[in-house]
Coordinates of C-alpha atoms in Angstrom, one line a residue:
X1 CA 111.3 68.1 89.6
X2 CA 109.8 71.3 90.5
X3 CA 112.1 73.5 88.5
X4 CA 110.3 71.7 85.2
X5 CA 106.7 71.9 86.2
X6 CA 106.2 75.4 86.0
X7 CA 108.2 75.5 82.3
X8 CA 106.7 72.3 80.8
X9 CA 102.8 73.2 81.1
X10 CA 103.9 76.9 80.2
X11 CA 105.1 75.1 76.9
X12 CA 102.1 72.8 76.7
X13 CA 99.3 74.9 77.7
X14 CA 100.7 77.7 75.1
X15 CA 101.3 75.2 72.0
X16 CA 97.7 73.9 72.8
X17 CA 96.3 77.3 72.5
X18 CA 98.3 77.9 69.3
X19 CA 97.0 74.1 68.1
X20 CA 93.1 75.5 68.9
X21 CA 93.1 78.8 67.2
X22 CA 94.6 77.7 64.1
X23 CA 92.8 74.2 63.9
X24 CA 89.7 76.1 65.0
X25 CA 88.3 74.3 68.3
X26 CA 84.9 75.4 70.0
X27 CA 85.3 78.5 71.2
X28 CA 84.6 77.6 75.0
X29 CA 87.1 75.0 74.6
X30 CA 90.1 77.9 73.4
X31 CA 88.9 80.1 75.8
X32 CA 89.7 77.5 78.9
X33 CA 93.2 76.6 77.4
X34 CA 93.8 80.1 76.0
X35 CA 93.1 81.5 80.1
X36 CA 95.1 79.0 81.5
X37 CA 98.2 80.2 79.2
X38 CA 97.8 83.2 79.9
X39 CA 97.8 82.5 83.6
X40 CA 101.2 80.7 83.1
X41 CA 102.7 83.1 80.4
X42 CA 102.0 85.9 83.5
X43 CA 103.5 83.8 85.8
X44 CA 106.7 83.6 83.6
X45 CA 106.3 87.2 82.4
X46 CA 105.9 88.2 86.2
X47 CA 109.9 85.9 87.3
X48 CA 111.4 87.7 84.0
X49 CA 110.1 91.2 85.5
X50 CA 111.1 90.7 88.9
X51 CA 114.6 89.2 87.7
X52 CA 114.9 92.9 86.0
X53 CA 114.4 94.6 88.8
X54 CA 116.5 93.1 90.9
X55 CA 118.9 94.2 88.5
X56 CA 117.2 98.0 88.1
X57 CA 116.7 98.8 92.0
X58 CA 113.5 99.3 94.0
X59 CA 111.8 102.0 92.3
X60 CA 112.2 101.3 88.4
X61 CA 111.9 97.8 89.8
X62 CA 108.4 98.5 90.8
X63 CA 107.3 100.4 87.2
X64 CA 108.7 98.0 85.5
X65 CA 106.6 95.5 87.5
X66 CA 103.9 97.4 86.6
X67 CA 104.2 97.8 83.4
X68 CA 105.5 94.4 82.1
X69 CA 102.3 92.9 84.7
X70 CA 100.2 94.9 82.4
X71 CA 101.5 94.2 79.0
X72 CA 98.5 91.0 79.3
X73 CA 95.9 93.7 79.4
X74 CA 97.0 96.4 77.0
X75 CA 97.4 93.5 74.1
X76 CA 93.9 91.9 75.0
X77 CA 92.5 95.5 74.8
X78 CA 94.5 96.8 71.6
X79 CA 92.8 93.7 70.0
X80 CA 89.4 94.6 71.8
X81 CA 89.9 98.2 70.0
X82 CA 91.3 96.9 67.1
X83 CA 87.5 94.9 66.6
X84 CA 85.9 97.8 67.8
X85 CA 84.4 96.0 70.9
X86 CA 84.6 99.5 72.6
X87 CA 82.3 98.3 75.8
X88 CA 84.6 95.3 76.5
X89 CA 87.5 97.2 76.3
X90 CA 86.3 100.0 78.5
X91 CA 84.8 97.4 81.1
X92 CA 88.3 95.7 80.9
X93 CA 90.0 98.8 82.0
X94 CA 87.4 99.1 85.1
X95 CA 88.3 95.4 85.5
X96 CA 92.0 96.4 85.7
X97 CA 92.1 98.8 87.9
X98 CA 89.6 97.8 90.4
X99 CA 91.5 94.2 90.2
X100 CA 94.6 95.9 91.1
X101 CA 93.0 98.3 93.6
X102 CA 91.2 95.2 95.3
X103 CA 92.1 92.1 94.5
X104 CA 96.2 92.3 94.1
X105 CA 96.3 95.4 96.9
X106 CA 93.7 93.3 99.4
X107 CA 95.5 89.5 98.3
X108 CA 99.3 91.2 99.1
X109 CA 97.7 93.0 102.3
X110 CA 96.1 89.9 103.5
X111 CA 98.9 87.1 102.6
X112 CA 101.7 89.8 104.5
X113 CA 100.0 90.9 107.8
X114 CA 99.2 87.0 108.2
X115 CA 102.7 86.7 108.3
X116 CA 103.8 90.3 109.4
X117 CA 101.7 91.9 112.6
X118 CA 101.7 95.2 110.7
X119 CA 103.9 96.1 107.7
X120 CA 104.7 100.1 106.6
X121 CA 105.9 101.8 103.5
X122 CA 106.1 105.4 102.5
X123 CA 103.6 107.4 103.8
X124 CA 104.2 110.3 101.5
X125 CA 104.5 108.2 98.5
X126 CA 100.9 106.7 100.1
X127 CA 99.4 110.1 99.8
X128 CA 100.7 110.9 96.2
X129 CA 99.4 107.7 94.6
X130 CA 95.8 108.3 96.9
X131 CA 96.4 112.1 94.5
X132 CA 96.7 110.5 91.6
X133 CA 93.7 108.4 91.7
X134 CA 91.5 110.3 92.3
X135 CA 92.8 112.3 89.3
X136 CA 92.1 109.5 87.4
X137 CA 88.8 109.0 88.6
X138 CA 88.2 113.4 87.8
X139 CA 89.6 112.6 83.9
X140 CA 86.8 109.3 83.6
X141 CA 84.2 111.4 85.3
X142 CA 84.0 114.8 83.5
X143 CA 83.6 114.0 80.0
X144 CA 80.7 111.5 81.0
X145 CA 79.2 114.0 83.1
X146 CA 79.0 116.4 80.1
X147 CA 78.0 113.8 77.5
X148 CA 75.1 112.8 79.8
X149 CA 74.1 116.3 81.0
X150 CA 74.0 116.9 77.1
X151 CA 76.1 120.0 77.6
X152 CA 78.4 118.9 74.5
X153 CA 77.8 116.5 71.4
X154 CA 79.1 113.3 70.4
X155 CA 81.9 114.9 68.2
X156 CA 82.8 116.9 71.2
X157 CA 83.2 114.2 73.3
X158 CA 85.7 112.6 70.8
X159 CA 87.7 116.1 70.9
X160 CA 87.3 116.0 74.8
X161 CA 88.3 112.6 75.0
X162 CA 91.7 113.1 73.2
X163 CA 91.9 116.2 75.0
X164 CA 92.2 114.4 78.1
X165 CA 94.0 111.1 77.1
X166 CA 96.4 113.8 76.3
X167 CA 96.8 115.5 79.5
X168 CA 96.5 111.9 81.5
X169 CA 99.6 111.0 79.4
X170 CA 101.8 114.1 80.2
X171 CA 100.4 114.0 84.1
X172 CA 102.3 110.5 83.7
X173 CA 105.1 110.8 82.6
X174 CA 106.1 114.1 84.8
X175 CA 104.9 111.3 87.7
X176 CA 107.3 109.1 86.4
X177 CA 109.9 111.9 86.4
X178 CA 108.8 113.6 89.7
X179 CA 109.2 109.6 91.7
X180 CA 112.2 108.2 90.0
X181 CA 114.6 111.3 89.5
X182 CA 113.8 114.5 91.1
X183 CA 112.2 113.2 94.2
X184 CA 113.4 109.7 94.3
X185 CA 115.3 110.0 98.0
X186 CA 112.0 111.3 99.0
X187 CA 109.8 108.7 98.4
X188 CA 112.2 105.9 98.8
X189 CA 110.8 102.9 100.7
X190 CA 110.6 102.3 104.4
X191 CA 113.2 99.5 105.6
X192 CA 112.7 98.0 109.1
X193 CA 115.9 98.2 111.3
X194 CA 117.5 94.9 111.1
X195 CA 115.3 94.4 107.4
X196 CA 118.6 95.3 105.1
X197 CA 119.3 92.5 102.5
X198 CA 122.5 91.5 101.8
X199 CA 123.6 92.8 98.0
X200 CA 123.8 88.9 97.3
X201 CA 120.7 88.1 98.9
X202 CA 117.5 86.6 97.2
X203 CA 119.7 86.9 94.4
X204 CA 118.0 85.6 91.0
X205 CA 119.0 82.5 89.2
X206 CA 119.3 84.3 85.6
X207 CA 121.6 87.0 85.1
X208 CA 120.9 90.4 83.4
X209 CA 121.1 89.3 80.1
X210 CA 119.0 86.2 80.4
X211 CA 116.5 88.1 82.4
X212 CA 116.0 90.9 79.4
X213 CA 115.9 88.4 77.2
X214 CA 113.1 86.1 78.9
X215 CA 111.3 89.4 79.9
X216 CA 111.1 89.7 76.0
X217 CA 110.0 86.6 75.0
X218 CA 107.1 86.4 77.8
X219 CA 105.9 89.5 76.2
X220 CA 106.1 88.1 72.7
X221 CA 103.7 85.2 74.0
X222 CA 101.1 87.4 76.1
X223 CA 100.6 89.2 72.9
X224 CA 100.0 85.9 70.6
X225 CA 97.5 84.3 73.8
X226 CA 95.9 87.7 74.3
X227 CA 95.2 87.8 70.6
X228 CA 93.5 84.0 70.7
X229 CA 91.9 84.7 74.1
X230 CA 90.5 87.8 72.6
X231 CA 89.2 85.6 69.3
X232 CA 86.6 83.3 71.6
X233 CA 85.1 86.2 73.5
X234 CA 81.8 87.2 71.6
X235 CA 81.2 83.8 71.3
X236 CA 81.5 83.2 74.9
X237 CA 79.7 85.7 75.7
X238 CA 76.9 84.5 73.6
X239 CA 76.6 80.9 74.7
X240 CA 76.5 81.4 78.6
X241 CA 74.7 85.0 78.5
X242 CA 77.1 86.7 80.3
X243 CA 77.3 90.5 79.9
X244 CA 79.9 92.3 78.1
X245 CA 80.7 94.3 81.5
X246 CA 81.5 91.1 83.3
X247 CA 83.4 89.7 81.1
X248 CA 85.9 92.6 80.5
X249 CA 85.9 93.9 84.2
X250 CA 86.2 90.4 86.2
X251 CA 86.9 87.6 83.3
X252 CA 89.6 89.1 81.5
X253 CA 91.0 91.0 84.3
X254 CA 91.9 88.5 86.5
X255 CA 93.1 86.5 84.1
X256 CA 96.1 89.4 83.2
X257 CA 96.4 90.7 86.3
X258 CA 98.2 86.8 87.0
X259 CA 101.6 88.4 86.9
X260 CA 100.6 91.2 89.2
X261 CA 99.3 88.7 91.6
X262 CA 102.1 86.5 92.3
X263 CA 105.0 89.6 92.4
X264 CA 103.0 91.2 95.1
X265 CA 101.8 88.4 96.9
X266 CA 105.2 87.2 97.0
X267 CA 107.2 90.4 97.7
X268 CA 104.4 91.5 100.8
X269 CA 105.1 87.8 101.9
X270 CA 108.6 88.9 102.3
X271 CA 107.9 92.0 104.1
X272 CA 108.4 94.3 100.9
X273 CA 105.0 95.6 101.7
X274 CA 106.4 99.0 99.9
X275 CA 107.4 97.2 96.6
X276 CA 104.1 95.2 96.5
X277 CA 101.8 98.5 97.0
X278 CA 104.1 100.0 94.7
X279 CA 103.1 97.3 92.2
X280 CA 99.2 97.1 92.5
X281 CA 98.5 100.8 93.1
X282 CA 101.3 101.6 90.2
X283 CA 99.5 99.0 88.0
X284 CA 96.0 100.8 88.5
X285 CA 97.6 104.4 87.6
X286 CA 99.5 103.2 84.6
X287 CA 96.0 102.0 83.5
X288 CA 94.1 105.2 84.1
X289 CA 96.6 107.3 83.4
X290 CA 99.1 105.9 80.1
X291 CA 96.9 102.4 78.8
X292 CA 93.7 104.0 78.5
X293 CA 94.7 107.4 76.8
X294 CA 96.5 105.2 74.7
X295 CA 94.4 103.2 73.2
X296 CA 92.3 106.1 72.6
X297 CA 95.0 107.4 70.2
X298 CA 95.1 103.8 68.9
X299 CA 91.3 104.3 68.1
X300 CA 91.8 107.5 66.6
X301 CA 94.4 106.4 64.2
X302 CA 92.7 103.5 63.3
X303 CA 89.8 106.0 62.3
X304 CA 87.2 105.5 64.8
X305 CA 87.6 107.1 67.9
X306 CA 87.0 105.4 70.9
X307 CA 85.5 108.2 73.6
X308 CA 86.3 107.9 77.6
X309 CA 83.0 108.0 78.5
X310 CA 82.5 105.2 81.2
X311 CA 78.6 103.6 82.3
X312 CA 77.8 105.0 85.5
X313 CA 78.3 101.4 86.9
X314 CA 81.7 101.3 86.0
X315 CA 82.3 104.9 87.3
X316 CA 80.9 103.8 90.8
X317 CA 82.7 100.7 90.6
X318 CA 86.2 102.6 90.1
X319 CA 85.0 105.3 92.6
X320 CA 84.6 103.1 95.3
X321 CA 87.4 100.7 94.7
X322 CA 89.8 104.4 94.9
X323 CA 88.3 105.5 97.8
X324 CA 88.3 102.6 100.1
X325 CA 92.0 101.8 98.4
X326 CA 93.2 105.4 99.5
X327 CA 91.1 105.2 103.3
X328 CA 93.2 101.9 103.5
X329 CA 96.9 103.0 102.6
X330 CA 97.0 106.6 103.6
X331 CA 98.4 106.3 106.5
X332 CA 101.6 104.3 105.5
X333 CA 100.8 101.1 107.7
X334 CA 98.6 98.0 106.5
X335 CA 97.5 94.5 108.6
X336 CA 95.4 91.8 107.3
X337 CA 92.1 93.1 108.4
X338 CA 92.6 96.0 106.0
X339 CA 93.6 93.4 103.3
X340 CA 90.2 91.3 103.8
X341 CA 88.4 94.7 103.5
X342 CA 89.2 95.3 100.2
X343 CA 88.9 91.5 99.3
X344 CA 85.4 92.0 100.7
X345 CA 84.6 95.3 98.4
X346 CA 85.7 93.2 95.0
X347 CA 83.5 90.4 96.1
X348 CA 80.5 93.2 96.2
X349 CA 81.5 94.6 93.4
X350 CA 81.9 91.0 91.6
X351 CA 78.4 89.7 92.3
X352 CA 76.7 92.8 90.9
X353 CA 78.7 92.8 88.2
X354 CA 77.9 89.3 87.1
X355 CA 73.8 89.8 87.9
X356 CA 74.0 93.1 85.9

């Protein structure tokens, strides 16, 4: 009976959002159905990833967690970009990464060492990623310190912003090369003795083809919810007086960080702490370092540049999350108190966010 569920109210929930948009329901009314597809479109997206990469091994198991986990969020923001609502898009992206830094990092931490005393992974991999945030957080920093210093203009700001959506892009991909082929024994994953899984084990029920295949389709249908989802958000926005900011950064994060959230949870549950921080930390630096300067080429092309100037609030907000994320990982070895931590930070962060 169970095996059904999950597949009929996927099928449901997504024909009832394709029913709403094109019959044109209220707004608030697509927005519910259109969120609670995308939560189960995730979910399916999340089993099709995880299928892969049993298939693909640990470490391009974990990227392509990431990446397919974030597929929700790039679509929602190319269609943000694409009707130049620049604010909502930019607060999304805060929303991504703290939501991967926070909640997926602190849920996985938490829902593991309350199974799993203390749980360790890679410390040098640990200290890389901790590099490579704060990177991140250097790249969204400069260029709004120098726009609101007035040291350059507007026009120089669009130059700068390309200029360093450019350099983000190449940092990530020779991170992608460093981790998966030159250094890839390196920063392999800690294994407890007595830990080693059995070729067979856990195996999935769909084989490689299948899994490509669903992996596929659940992409195909993140991008046709995101683009309804996306469709009911000024409205939504205007009914219930909520701020752009929240929206974007809590609202439309959580709702496609879904498949993030059950692959971590449930790998950390499983004492693949490694593979789950490898997923939420991955997720935050594919967003700051390859989503974002991408859809700031998007912009471009589409004639209207979109600059990487973040508000100060979102700056803090991705400052903080970074910095309490790196304290909490750097030294290879995580329990549940360090998950609650950061579950405590995102509810801060949350509540202001909504009163702003």
């Amino acid at each position: 009976m169970k095996k059904w569920i999950s597949p009929s109210l996927l099928i449901i929930f997504f024909a009832l959002s394709a029913i709403g948009h094109y019959a044109n329901w209220d707004h608030t009314l697509q927005f519910v159905i259109s969120a609670i597809a995308v939560v189960f479109v995730a979910g399916f997206l999340g089993r099709a990833t995880e299928s892969v990469a049993h298939y693909a091994g640990q470490r391009l198991g974990g990227f392509l967690n990431a990446t397919f986990g974030n597929a929700a969020e790039l679509i929602i923001a190319f269609f943000l970009v694409k009707e130049g609502l620049y604010d909502m898009v930019k607060a999304s992206l805060t929303g991504s990464i703290i939501g991967n830094l926070l909640l997926v990092l602190g849920l996985s931490i938490f829902a593991g060492g309350m199974k799993f005393k203390v749980q360790n992974f890679n410390i040098t991999l640990a200290g890389l990623n901790g590099s490579l945030m704060i990177v991140g957080v250097i790249a969204l920093f400069v260029p709004a310190m120098f726009l609101n210093t007035h040291s350059i203009t507007k026009g120089e700001t669009a130059t700068l912003s390309l200029v360093v959506a450019g350099v983000l892009i190449v940092s990530y991909i020779a991170w992608l090369a460093f981790s998966m082929i030159t250094h890839k024994k390196y920063l392999d994953d800690v294994t407890a003795d007595g830990e080693e899984e059995l070729p067979n084990e856990h195996a999935p029920s769909w084989t490689k083809g299948q899994s490509i295949l669903y992996l596929v389709l659940a992409t195909v249908m993140v991008a046709f919810v995101s683009e309804w989802l996306v469709g009911t958000l000024e409205s939504l926005t205007e009914r219930f007086g909520l701020s752009e900011l929240f929206v974007g950064a809590f609202l439309v994060a959580i709702i496609g960080n879904a498949a993030e959230h059950s692959a971590a949870i449930m790998l950390a549950m499983k004492n693949k702490i490694g593979a789950a921080v490898e997923i939420a930390i991955g997720s935050s630096l594919q967003i700051a370092l390859f989503v974002a300067p991408v859809l700031i080429f998007a912009s471009y092309f589409m004639g209207n540049t979109m600059d990487i100037v973040f508000t100060t609030i979102e700056l803090v907000a991705i400052g903080v999350a970074v910095f309490i994320a790196k304290s909490i990982t750097q030294d290879g070895a995580t329990n549940w108190y360090e998950g609650l931590l950061l579950l405590a930070v995102y509810i801060i962060l949350g509540v202001s966010f909504f009163l702003v």
